[in-house]
Short mmCIF file of C-alpha atoms in Angstrom, two decimals:
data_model
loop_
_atom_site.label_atom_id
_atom_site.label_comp_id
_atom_site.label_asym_id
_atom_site.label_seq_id
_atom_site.Cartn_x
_atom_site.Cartn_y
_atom_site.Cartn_z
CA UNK A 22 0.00 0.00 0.00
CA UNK A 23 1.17 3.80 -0.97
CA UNK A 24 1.95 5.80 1.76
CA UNK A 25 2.18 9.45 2.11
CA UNK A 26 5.55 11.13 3.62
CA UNK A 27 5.97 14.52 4.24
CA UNK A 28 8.44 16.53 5.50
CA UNK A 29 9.43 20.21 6.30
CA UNK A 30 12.51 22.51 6.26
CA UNK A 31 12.05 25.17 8.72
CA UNK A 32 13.71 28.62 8.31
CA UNK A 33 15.37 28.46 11.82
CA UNK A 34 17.02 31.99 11.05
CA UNK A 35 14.05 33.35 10.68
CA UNK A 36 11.55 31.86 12.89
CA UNK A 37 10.10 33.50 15.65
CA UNK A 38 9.17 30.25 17.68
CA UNK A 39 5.41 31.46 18.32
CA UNK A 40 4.32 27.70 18.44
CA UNK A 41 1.50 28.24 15.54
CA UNK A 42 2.59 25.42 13.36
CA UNK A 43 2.82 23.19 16.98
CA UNK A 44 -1.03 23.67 17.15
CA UNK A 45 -1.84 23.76 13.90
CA UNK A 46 -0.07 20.11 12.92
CA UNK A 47 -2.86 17.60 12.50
CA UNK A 48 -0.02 14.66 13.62
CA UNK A 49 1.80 16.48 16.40
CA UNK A 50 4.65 16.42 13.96
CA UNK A 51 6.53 19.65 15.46
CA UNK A 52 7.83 20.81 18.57
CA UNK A 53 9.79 24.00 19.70
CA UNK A 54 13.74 23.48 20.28
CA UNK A 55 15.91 23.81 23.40
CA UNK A 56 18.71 25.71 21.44
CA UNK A 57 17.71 29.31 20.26
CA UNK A 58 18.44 30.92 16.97
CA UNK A 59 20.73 34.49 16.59
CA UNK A 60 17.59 36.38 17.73
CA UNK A 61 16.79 34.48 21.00
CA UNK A 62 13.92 32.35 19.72
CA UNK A 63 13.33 28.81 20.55
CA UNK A 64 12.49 27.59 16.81
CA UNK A 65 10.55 24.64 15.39
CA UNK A 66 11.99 21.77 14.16
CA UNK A 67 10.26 18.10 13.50
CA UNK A 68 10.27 16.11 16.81
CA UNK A 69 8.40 13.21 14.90
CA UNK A 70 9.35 13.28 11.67
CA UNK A 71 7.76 9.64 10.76
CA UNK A 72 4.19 11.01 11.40
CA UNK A 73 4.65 14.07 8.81
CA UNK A 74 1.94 13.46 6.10
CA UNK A 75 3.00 16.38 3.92
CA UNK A 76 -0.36 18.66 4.35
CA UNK A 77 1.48 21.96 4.73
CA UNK A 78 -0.77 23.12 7.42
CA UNK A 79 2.20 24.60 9.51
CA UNK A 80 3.24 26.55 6.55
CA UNK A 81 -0.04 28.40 6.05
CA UNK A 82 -0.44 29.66 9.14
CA UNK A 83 3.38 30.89 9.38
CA UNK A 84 3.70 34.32 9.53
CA UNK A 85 7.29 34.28 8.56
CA UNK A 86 7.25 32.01 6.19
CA UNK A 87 9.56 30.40 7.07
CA UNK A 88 8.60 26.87 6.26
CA UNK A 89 9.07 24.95 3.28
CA UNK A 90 6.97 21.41 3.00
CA UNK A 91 8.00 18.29 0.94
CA UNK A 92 5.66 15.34 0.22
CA UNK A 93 5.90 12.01 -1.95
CA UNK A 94 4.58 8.78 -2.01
CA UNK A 95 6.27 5.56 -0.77
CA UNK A 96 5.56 2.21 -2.25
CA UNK A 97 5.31 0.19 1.47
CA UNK A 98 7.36 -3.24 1.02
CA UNK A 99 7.06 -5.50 4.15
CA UNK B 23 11.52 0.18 4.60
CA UNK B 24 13.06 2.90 6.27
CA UNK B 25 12.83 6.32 4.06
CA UNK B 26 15.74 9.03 4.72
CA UNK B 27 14.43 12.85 5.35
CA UNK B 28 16.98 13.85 2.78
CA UNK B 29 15.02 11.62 0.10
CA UNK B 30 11.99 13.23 0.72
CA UNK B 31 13.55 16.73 0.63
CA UNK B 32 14.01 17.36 -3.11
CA UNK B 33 12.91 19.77 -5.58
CA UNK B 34 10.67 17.22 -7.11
CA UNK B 35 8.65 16.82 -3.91
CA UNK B 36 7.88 20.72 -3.29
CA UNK B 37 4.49 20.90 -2.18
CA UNK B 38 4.75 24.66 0.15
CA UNK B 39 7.50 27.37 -0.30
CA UNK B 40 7.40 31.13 0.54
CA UNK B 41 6.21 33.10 -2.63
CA UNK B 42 8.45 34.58 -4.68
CA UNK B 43 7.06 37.76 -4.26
CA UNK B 44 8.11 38.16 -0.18
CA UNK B 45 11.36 39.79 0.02
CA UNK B 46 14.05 37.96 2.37
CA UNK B 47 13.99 40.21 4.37
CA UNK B 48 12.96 39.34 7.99
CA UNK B 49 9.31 40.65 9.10
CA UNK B 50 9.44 43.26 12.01
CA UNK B 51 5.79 41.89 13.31
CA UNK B 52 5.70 40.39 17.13
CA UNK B 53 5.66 36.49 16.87
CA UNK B 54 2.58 34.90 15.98
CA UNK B 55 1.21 38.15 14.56
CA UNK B 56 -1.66 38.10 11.82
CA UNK B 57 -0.06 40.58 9.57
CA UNK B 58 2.77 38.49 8.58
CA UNK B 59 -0.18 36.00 7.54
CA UNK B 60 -2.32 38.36 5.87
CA UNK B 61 0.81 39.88 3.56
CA UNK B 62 1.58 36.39 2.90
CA UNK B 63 -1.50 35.64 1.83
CA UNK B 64 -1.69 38.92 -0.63
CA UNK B 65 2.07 37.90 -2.00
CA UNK B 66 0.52 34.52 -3.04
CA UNK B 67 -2.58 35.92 -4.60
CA UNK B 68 -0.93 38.19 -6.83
CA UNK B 69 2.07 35.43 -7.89
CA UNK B 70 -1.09 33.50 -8.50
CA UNK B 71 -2.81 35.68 -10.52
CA UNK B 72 0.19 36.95 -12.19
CA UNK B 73 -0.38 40.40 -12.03
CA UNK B 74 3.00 42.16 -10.20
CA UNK B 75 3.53 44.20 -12.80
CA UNK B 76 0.29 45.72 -12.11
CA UNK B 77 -0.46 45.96 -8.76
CA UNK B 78 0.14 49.24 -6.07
CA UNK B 79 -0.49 48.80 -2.78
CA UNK B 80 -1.05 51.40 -0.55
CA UNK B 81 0.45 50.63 3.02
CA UNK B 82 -1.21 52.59 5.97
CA UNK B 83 0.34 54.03 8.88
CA UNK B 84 -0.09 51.59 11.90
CA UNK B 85 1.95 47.82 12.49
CA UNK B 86 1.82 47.16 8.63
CA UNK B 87 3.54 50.38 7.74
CA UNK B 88 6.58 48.91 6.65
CA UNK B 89 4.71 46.80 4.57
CA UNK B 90 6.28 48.07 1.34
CA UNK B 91 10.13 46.03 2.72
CA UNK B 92 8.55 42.71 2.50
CA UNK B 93 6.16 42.67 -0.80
CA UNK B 94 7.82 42.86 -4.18
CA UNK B 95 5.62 44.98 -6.20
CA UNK B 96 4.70 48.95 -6.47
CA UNK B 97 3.74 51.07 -3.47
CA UNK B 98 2.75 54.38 -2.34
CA UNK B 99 2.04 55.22 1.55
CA UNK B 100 -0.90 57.16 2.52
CA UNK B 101 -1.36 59.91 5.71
CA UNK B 102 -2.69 57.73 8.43
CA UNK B 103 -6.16 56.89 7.64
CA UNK B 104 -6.06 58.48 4.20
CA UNK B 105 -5.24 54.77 2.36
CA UNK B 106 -8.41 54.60 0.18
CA UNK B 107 -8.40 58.14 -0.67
CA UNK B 108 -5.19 57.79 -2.04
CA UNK B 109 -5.90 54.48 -3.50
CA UNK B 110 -9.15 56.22 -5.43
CA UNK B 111 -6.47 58.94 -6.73
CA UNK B 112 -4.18 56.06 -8.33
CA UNK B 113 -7.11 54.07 -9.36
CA UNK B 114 -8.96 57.08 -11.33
CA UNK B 115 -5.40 57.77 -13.17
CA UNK B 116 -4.04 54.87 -13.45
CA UNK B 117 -7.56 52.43 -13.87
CA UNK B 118 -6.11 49.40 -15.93
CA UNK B 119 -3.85 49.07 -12.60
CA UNK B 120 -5.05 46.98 -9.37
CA UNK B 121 -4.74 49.10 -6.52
CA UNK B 122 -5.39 47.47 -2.57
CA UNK B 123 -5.28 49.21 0.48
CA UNK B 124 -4.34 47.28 3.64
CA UNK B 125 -5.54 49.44 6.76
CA UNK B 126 -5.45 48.38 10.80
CA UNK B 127 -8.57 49.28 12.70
CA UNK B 128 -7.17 52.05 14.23
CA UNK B 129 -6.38 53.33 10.32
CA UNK B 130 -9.40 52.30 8.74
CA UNK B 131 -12.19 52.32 11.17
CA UNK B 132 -11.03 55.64 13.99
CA UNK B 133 -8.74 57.94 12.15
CA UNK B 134 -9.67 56.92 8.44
CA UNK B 135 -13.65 56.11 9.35
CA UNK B 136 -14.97 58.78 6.75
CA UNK B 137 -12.58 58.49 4.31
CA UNK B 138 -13.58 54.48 4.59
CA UNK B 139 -17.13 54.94 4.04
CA UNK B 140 -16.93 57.58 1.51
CA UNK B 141 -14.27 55.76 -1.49
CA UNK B 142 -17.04 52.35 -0.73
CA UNK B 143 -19.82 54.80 -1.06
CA UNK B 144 -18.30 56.18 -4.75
CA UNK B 145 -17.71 52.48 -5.31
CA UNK B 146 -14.40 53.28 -5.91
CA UNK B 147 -13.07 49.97 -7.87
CA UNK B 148 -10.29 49.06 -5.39
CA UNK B 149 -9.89 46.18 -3.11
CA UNK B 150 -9.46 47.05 0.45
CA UNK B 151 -8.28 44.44 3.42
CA UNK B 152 -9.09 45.65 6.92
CA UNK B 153 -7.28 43.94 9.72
CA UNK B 154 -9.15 44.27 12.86
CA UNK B 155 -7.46 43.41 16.33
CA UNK B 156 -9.79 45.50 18.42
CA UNK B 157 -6.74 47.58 19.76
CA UNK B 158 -4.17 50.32 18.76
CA UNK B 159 -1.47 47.64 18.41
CA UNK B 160 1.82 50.12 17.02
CA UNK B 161 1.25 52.80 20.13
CA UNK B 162 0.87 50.11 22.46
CA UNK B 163 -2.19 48.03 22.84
CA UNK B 164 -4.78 51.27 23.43
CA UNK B 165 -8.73 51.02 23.10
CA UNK B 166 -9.89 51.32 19.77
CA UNK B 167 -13.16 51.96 18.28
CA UNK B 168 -13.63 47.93 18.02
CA UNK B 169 -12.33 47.38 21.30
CA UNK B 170 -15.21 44.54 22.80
CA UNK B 171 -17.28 45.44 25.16
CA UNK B 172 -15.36 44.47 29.00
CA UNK B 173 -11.88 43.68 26.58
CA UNK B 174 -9.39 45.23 28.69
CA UNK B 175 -6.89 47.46 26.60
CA UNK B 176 -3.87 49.89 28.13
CA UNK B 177 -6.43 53.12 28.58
CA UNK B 178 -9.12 50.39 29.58
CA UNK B 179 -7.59 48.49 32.23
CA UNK B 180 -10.77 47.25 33.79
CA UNK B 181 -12.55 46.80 30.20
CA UNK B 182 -14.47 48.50 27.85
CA UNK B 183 -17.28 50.60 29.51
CA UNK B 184 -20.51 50.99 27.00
CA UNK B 185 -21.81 53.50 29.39
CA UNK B 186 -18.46 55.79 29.02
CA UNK B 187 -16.34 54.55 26.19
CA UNK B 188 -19.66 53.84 23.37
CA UNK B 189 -20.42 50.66 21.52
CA UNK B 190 -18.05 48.69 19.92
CA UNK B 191 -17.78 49.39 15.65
CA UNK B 192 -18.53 46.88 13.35
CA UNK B 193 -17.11 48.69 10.13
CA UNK B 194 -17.96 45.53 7.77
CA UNK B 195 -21.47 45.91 8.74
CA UNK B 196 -21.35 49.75 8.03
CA UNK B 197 -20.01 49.51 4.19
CA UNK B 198 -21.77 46.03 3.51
CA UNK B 199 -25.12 48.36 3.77
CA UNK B 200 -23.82 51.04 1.23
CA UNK B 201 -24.32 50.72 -2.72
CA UNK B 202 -21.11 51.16 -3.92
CA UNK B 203 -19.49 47.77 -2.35
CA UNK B 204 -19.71 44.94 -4.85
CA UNK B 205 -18.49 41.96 -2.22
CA UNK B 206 -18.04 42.73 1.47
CA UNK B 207 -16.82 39.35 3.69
CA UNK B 208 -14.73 38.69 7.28
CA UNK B 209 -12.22 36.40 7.34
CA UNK B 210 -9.48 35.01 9.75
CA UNK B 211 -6.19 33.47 9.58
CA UNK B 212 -6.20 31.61 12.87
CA UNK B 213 -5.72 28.02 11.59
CA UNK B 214 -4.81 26.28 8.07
CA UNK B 215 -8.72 26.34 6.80
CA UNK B 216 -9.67 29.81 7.72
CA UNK B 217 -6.07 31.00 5.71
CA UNK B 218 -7.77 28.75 2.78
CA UNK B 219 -10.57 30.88 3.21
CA UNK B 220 -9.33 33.99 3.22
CA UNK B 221 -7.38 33.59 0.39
CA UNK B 222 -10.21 32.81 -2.09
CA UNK B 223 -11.34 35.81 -0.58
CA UNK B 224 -8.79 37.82 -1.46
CA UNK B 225 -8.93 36.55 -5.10
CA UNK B 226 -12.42 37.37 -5.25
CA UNK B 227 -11.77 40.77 -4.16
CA UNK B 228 -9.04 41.26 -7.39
CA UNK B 229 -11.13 39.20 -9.83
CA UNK B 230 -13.94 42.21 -8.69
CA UNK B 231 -11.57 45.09 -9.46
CA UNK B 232 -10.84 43.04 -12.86
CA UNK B 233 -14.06 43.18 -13.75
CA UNK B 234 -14.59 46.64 -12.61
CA UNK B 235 -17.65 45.57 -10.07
CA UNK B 236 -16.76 48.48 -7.13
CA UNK B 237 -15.77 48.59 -3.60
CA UNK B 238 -14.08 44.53 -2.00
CA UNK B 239 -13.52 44.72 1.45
CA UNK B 240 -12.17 42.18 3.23
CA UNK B 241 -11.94 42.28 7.21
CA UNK B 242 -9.77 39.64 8.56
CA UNK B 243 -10.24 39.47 12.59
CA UNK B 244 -7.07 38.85 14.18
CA UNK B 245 -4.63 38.64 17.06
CA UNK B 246 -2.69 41.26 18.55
CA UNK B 247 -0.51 39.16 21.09
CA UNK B 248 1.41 41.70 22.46
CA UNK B 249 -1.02 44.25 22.91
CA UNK B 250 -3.46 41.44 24.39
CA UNK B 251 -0.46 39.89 26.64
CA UNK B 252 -1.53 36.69 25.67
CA UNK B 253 0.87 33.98 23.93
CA UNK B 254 -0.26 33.54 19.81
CA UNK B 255 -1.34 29.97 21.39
CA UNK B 256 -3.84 31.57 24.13
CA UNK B 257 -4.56 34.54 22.06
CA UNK B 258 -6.01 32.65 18.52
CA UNK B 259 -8.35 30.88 21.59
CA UNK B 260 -9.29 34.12 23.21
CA UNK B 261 -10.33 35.46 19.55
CA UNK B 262 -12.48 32.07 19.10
CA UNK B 263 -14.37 32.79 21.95
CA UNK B 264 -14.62 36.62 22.61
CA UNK B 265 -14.19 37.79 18.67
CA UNK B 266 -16.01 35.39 16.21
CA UNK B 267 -19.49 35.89 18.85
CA UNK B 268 -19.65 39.90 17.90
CA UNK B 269 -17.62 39.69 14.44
CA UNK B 270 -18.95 36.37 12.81
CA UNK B 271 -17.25 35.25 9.94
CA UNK B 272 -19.07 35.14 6.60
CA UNK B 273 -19.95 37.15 3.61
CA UNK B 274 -22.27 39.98 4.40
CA UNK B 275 -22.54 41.04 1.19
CA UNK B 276 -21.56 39.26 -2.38
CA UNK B 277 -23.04 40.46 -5.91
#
């Protein structure tokens, strides 16, 4: 069975670590980081990067911008 | 079978990426702030409808002031409150360009109220987006003419008073009742399906001015973290609960 993977890139320069894309991921995909970037901000980075399905939900409701979302399907041999 | 991240990270794959129309350039907004949503949302819509050649903006005085850094196309910035008088003086010399306004409440519906009603009462064939936070975000989080009733703002610490500070303004309400507007709606950006939303809004509002129907105006109700002390978390909830109940989202007004 074809299975949907997804993935994101996340600006880390230029996030602001307001924790949108944590609430708006349908998988609970995302997380804030310990380390900070060069402004001070904790930014987002994929915790649980198996569960990403690709729906670019965190990227919509980015105000920076600052993500970038990947998705293709994988053929699932057992 | 165990896929790699960096096989699933390739051009080919793309689904999301910043438009090409935002600028590198970082935003100044608060985290978590609507604006940065809203202007991504307009970047998309005009790389969408490939029209950057052809579009000014007119950025207002308020938060979204330096609006002009982070948008790649042609704009001119109005006196505060003055954005659609300006935008009617582009539109009427320059008509075969789109012209938008983007105004805060404190630009469009205190300072800029009569200049507001007046371009949707010519019908003036511009697009105008109205972001309403219910507070003076820029100067620091003061009441503002859409300030809810008990919502506690810097020169309202213990909430709006009806009795002393008046009723709350509902400026979609005021221009969706004049002739001139063609397609009046409120929007919000709060999670993935209301951005979905509001961005066939916005297209609607340009496909309008293409087909020279009069006045779009687009509220979008939104957060102002900072000025609410909230976290963008608490605040989106606060808006869910205190904000959709007196500004429902919807079209008031589509012909």
């Amino acid at each position: 069975m074809a299975k949907i993977r997804g993935a994101i890139v996340v600006d880390t320069v230029t996030c602001k670590g307001c924790s949108l894309c944590v609430e708006a991921c349908p998988t609970d995909v995302i997380r804030l980081a310990d380390e900070v970037n060069g402004k001070g901000y904790n930014f987002a980075y994929m915790f649980n990067p198996e569960a990403c399905i690709g729906c670019a939900n965190c990227a919509m409701v980015c105000p920076d911008s600052c993500i970038t979302v990947y998705k293709m399907k994988v053929e699932e041999t057992v | 079978m165990a896929i790699d991240i960096k096989d699933i990270i390739k051009p080919e794959n793309l689904v999301y990426s910043k438009s090409s129309l935002l600028t590198n350039r970082p935003m100044h907004y608060c985290p978590g702030c609507s604006h940065g949503v809203v202007n991504k949302i307009i970047a998309e819509v005009i790389e969408e409808l490939g029209i950057q050649e052809d579009v000014i903006g007119v950025a207002p005085v308020g938060c979204s002031v330096l609006m002009y850094n982070y948008i790649e196309v042609d704009w001119h910035e109005a006196a505060h409150g003055r954005a659609p008088a300006v935008g009617t003086g582009i539109k009427r010399l320059l008509p075969e360009k789109y012209v938008f306004t983007y105004q805060g409440d404190g630009d469009c519906a205190a300072i800029g109220t009569a200049e507001t009603i007046h371009a949707c009462n010519r019908g003036e064939n511009i697009v105008m987006v109205f972001i309403n936070n219910g507070i003076y975000g820029m100067t620091g989080g003061q009441m503002a003419p859409t300030t809810l009733q008990g919502m506690k703002a810097s020169t309202c610490p213990f909430g709006r008073d009806v009795q002393r500070d008046g009723n709350p303004l509902k400026m979609t309400d005021i221009v969706a009742t004049l002739p001139g507007t063609c397609y009046v709606t409120r929007q919000a950006v709060h999670t993935a399906a209301a951005v979905r939303k509001t961005k066939k809004a916005i297209i609607k509002a340009f496909e309008n001015q293409k087909n020279k129907k009069g006045t779009s105006f687009v509220e979008v109700v939104s957060t102002c973290n900072s000025g609410w002390k909230m976290t963008p978390m608490e605040s989106n909830k606060w808006m869910e609960a205190n904000m959709f109940p007196f500004y429902p989202l919807g079209d008031l007004k589509n012909e």
